[in-house]
XYZ file of C-alpha atoms in Angstrom:
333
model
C -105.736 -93.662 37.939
C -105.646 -89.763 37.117
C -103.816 -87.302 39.602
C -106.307 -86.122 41.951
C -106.779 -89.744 43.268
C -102.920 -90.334 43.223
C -102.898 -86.997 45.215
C -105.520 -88.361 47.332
C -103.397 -91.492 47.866
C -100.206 -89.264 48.787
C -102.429 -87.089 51.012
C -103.202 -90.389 53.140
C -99.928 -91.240 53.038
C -98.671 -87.862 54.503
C -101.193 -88.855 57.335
C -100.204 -91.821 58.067
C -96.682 -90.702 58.142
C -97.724 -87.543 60.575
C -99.518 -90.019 62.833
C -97.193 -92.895 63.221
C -94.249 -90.416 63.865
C -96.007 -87.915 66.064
C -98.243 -90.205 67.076
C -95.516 -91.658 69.641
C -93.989 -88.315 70.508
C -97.379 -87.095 71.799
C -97.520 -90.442 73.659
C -94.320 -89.505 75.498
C -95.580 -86.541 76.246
C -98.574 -87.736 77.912
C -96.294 -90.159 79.906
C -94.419 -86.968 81.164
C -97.344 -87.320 83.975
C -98.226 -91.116 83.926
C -95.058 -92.942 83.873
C -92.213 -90.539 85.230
C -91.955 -90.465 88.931
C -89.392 -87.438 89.432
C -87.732 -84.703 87.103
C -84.799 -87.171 86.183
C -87.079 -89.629 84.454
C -89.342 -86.499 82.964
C -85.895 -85.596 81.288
C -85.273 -89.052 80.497
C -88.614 -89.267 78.582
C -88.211 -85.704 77.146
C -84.757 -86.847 75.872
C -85.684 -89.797 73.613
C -87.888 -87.619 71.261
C -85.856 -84.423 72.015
C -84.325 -85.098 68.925
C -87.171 -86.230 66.341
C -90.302 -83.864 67.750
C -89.864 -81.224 65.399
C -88.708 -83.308 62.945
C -91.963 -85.531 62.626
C -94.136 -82.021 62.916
C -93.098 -81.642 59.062
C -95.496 -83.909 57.815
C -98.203 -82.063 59.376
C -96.952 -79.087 57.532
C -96.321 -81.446 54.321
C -100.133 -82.951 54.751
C -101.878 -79.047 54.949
C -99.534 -77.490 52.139
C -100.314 -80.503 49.816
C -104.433 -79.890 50.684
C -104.104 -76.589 50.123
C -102.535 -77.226 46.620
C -104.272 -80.583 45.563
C -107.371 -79.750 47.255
C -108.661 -76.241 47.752
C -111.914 -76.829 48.204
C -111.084 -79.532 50.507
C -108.813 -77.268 52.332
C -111.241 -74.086 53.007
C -113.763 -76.365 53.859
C -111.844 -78.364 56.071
C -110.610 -75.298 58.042
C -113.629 -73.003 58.225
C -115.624 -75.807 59.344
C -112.907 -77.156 61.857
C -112.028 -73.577 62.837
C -112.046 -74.151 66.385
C -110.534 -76.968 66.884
C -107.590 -77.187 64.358
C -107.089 -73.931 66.258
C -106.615 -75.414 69.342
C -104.283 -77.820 67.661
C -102.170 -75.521 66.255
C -102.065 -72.896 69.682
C -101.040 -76.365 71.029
C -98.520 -77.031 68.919
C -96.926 -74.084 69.584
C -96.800 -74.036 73.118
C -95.734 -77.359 73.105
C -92.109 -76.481 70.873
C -91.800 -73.888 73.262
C -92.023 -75.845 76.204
C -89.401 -78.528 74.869
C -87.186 -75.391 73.971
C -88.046 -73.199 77.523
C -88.149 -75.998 79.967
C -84.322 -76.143 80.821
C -83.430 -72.692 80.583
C -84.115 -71.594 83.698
C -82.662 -73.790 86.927
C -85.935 -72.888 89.282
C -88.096 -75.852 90.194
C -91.521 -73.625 89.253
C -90.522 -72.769 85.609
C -89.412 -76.233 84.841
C -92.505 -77.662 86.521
C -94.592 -75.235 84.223
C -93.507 -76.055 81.770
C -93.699 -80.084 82.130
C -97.312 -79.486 82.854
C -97.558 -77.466 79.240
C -95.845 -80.241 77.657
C -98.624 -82.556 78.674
C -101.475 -80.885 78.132
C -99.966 -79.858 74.577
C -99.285 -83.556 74.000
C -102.918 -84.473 75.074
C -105.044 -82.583 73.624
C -103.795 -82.271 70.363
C -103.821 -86.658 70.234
C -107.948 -86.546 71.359
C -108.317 -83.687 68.820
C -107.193 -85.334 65.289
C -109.398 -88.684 66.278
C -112.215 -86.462 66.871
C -111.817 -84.319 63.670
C -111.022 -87.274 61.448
C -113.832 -89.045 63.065
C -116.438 -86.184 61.716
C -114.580 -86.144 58.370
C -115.289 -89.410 57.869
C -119.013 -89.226 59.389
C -119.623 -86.072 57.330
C -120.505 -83.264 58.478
C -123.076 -80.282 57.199
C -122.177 -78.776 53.765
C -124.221 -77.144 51.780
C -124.434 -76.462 47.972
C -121.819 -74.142 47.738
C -119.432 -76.389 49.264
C -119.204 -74.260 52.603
C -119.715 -76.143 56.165
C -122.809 -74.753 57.388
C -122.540 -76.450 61.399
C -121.139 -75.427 64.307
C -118.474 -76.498 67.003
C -121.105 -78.739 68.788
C -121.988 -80.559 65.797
C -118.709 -81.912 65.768
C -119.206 -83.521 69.325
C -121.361 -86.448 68.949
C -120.507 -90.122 70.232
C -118.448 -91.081 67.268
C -115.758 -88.165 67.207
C -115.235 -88.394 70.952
C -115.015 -92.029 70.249
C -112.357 -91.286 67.582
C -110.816 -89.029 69.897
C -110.332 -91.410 72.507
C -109.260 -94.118 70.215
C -106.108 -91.459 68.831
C -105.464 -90.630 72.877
C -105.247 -93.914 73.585
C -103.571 -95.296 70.595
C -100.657 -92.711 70.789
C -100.157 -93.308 74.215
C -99.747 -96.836 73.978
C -97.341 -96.017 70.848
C -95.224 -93.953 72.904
C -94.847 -96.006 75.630
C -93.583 -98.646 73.685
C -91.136 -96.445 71.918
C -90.520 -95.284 75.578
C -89.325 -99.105 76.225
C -87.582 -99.549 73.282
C -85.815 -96.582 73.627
C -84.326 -96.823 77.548
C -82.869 -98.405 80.108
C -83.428 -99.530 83.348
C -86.061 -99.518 85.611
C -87.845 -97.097 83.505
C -87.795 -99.564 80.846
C -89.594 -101.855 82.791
C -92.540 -99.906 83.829
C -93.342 -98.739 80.780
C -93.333 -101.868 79.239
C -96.094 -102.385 81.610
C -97.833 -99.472 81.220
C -98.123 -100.226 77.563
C -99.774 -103.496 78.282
C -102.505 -101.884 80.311
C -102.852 -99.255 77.783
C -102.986 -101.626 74.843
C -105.647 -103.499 76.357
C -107.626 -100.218 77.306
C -106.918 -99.117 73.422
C -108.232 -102.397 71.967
C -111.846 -102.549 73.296
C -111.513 -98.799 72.085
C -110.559 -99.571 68.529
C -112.671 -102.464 68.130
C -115.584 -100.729 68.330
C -114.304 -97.410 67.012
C -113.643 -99.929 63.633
C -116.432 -101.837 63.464
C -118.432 -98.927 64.108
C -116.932 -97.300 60.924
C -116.809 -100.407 58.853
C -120.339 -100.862 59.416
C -121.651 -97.582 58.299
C -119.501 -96.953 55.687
C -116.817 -99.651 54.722
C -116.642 -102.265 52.008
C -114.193 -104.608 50.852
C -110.971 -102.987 50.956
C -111.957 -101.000 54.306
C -112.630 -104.455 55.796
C -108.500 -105.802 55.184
C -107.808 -102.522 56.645
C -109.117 -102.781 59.382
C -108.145 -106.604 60.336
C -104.594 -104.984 59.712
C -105.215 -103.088 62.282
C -106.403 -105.042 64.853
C -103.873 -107.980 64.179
C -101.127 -105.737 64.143
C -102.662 -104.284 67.758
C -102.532 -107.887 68.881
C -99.607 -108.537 67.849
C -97.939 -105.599 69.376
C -99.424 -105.731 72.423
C -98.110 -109.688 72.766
C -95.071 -108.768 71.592
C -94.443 -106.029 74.097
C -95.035 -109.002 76.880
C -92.382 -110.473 75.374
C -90.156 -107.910 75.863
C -89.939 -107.303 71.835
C -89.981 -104.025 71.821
C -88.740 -103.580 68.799
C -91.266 -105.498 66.277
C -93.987 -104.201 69.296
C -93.297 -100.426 67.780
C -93.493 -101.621 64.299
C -96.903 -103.321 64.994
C -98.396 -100.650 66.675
C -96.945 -98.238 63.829
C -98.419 -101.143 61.427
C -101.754 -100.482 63.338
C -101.964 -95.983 63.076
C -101.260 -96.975 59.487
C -104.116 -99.472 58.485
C -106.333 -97.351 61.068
C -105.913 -94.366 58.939
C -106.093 -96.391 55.621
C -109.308 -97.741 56.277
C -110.716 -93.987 57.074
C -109.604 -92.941 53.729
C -110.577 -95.844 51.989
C -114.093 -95.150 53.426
C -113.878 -91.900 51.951
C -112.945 -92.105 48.765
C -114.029 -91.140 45.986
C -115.163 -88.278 48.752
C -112.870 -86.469 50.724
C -115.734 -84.652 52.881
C -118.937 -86.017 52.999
C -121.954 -83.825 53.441
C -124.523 -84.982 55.691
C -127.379 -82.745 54.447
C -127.360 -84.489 50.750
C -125.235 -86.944 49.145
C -125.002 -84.889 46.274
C -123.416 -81.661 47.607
C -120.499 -83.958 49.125
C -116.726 -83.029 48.358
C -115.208 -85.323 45.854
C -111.809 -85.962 44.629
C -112.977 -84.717 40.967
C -114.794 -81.470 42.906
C -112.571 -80.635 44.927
C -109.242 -80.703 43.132
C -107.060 -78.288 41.060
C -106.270 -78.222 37.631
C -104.450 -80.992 35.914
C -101.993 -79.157 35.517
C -101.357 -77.708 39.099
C -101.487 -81.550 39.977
C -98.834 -82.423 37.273
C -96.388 -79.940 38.665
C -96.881 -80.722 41.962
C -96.093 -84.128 41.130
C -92.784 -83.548 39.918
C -92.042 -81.038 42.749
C -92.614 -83.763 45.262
C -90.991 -86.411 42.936
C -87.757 -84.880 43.813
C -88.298 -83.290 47.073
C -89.933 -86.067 48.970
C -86.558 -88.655 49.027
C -84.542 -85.942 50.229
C -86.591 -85.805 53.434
C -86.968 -89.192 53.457
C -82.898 -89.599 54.026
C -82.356 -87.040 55.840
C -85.343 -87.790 58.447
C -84.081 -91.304 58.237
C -80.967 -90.215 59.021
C -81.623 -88.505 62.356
C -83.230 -91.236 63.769
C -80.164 -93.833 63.053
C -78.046 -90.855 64.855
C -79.855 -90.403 68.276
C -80.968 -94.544 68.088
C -79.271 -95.898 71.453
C -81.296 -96.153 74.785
C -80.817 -93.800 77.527
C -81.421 -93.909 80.907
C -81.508 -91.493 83.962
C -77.638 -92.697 84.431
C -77.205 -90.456 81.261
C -78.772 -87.141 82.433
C -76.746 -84.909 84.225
C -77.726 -83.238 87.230
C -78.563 -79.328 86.081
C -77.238 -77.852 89.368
């Protein structure tokens, strides 16, 4: 195996890791509006990722930094093409931190209601966003010779990106609500241990023909484990959460982001864009890359860099990892 496809390998790594940890904080935040029934329980939900959010954001940064070095032509292509929409993302993104930062600063019922509302729209639209763009990536989308996207923003809404879109929405939220019910107490607890069972079943039928879909028109062998990973593990999860296992129900459904996003990379390679005017102009791991030598020091860089993060990240979870409940949050006024 030479560098660019073990940089390939770590680059799908770095996604998985971005989706499986943010995955579930976006969740939460889109159970800001369908779980919580007053502010205390809004707090409550707010709380359990309060310390991780910015945290799991990293690997986003991580994922994009190692494109842009691996990968160039990946990387411009990726993000003149997707212009619009990785905007939106990132605007998102931004709003969002601020909103988690902002929200509690200010004891009037209007600024903190604001700024709950940004905090779910931030969380929502950014989780239907990455299905939709990984959906075209994998799909392809029009490049030309010179290795420069050549569609526009409407191209990139067809039936199988909002499909992918809805299968990320979905997914996350059903993630997070699990991680909502491993992580409290009480009656909240309970109803979003319920929640996530009517979600799970709702992001099944989703997934399942999201999967198929994709295994169909592009898979093979190794795409095809993948993706009975992936719907085993969303089984499993989702019988597990009846059970009231929340614990192995969060690895599960972290089990199934990760074979989910392994199988779209597996699809991929060798390419890491596909064009679809010609097979022949598509993006390649051996077109796309850097030098062999770029690749070689990156290597080392991230040799030592990456287990630092690892422990420390690791770290901050086993910190903040008992339950709370809205017996913990004190009243503001």
């Amino acid at each position: 195996m030479q560098l660019h496809d073990v940089w390939f390998v770590l680059i799908a790594v770095l996604w998985i890791g971005y989706f499986f940890l943010e995955g579930f904080d976006f969740g939460v935040g889109v159970l800001t509006k369908l779980l919580a029934r007053n502010r205390t329980e809004k707090r409550v939900l707010i709380n359990t990722i309060g310390p991780v959010w910015d945290g799991n954001e990293v690997w986003l940064l991580t994922a994009g930094g190692a494109t842009f070095a691996a990968f160039p032509d990946w990387y411009a292509t990726l993000f003149s093409g997707f212009y619009l929409p990785l905007l939106l993302i990132l605007v998102c993104l931004i709003i969002r931190g601020v909103a988690f930062e902002y929200r509690h600063k200010r004891p009037e019922d209007k600024w903190q209601t604001n700024w709950e509302h940004a905090i779910f729209w931030t969380s929502l639209i950014p989780a239907f966003l990455w299905g939709v763009a990984f959906a075209n990536i994998v799909r392809g989308v029009k490049i030309d010779a010179h290795k420069e996207y050549v569609g526009t923003f409407l191209d990139l809404l067809n039936v199988y990106s909002v499909l992918g879109g809805l299968v990320t929405l979905t997914l996350f939220t059903f993630h997070g609500a699990v991680f909502t019910s491993l992580k409290t107490v009480g009656d909240i607890r309970v109803r979003s241990r319920r929640l996530a069972t009517r979600l799970g079943v709702v992001t099944a039928v989703l997934a399942l023909v999201f999967l198929v879909w994709t295994q169909v028109s592009r898979g093979d062998g190794k795409s095809l484990i993948a993706m009975a990973v992936a719907v085993l593990a969303l089984l499993g999860a989702l019988g597990l959460n009846l059970a009231g296992r929340e614990g192995w129900s969060f690895a599960l459904s972290g089990i199934t982001i990760a074979a989910a996003v392994a199988m779209l990379f597996l699809t991929l390679f060798p390419n890491v864009m596909p064009s679809s005017l010609n097979d022949a102009w598509n993006l390649t791991v051996t077109n796309a890359s850097s030098s062999a030598y770029t690749l070689k020091i990156m290597t080392w860089c991230a040799g030592v860099a990456t287990p630092l993060v690892l422990l420390y990240q690791g770290w901050t979870y086993w910190v903040f990892r008992k339950r709370i409940g809205t017996q913990h949050i004190v009243d503001a006024h």
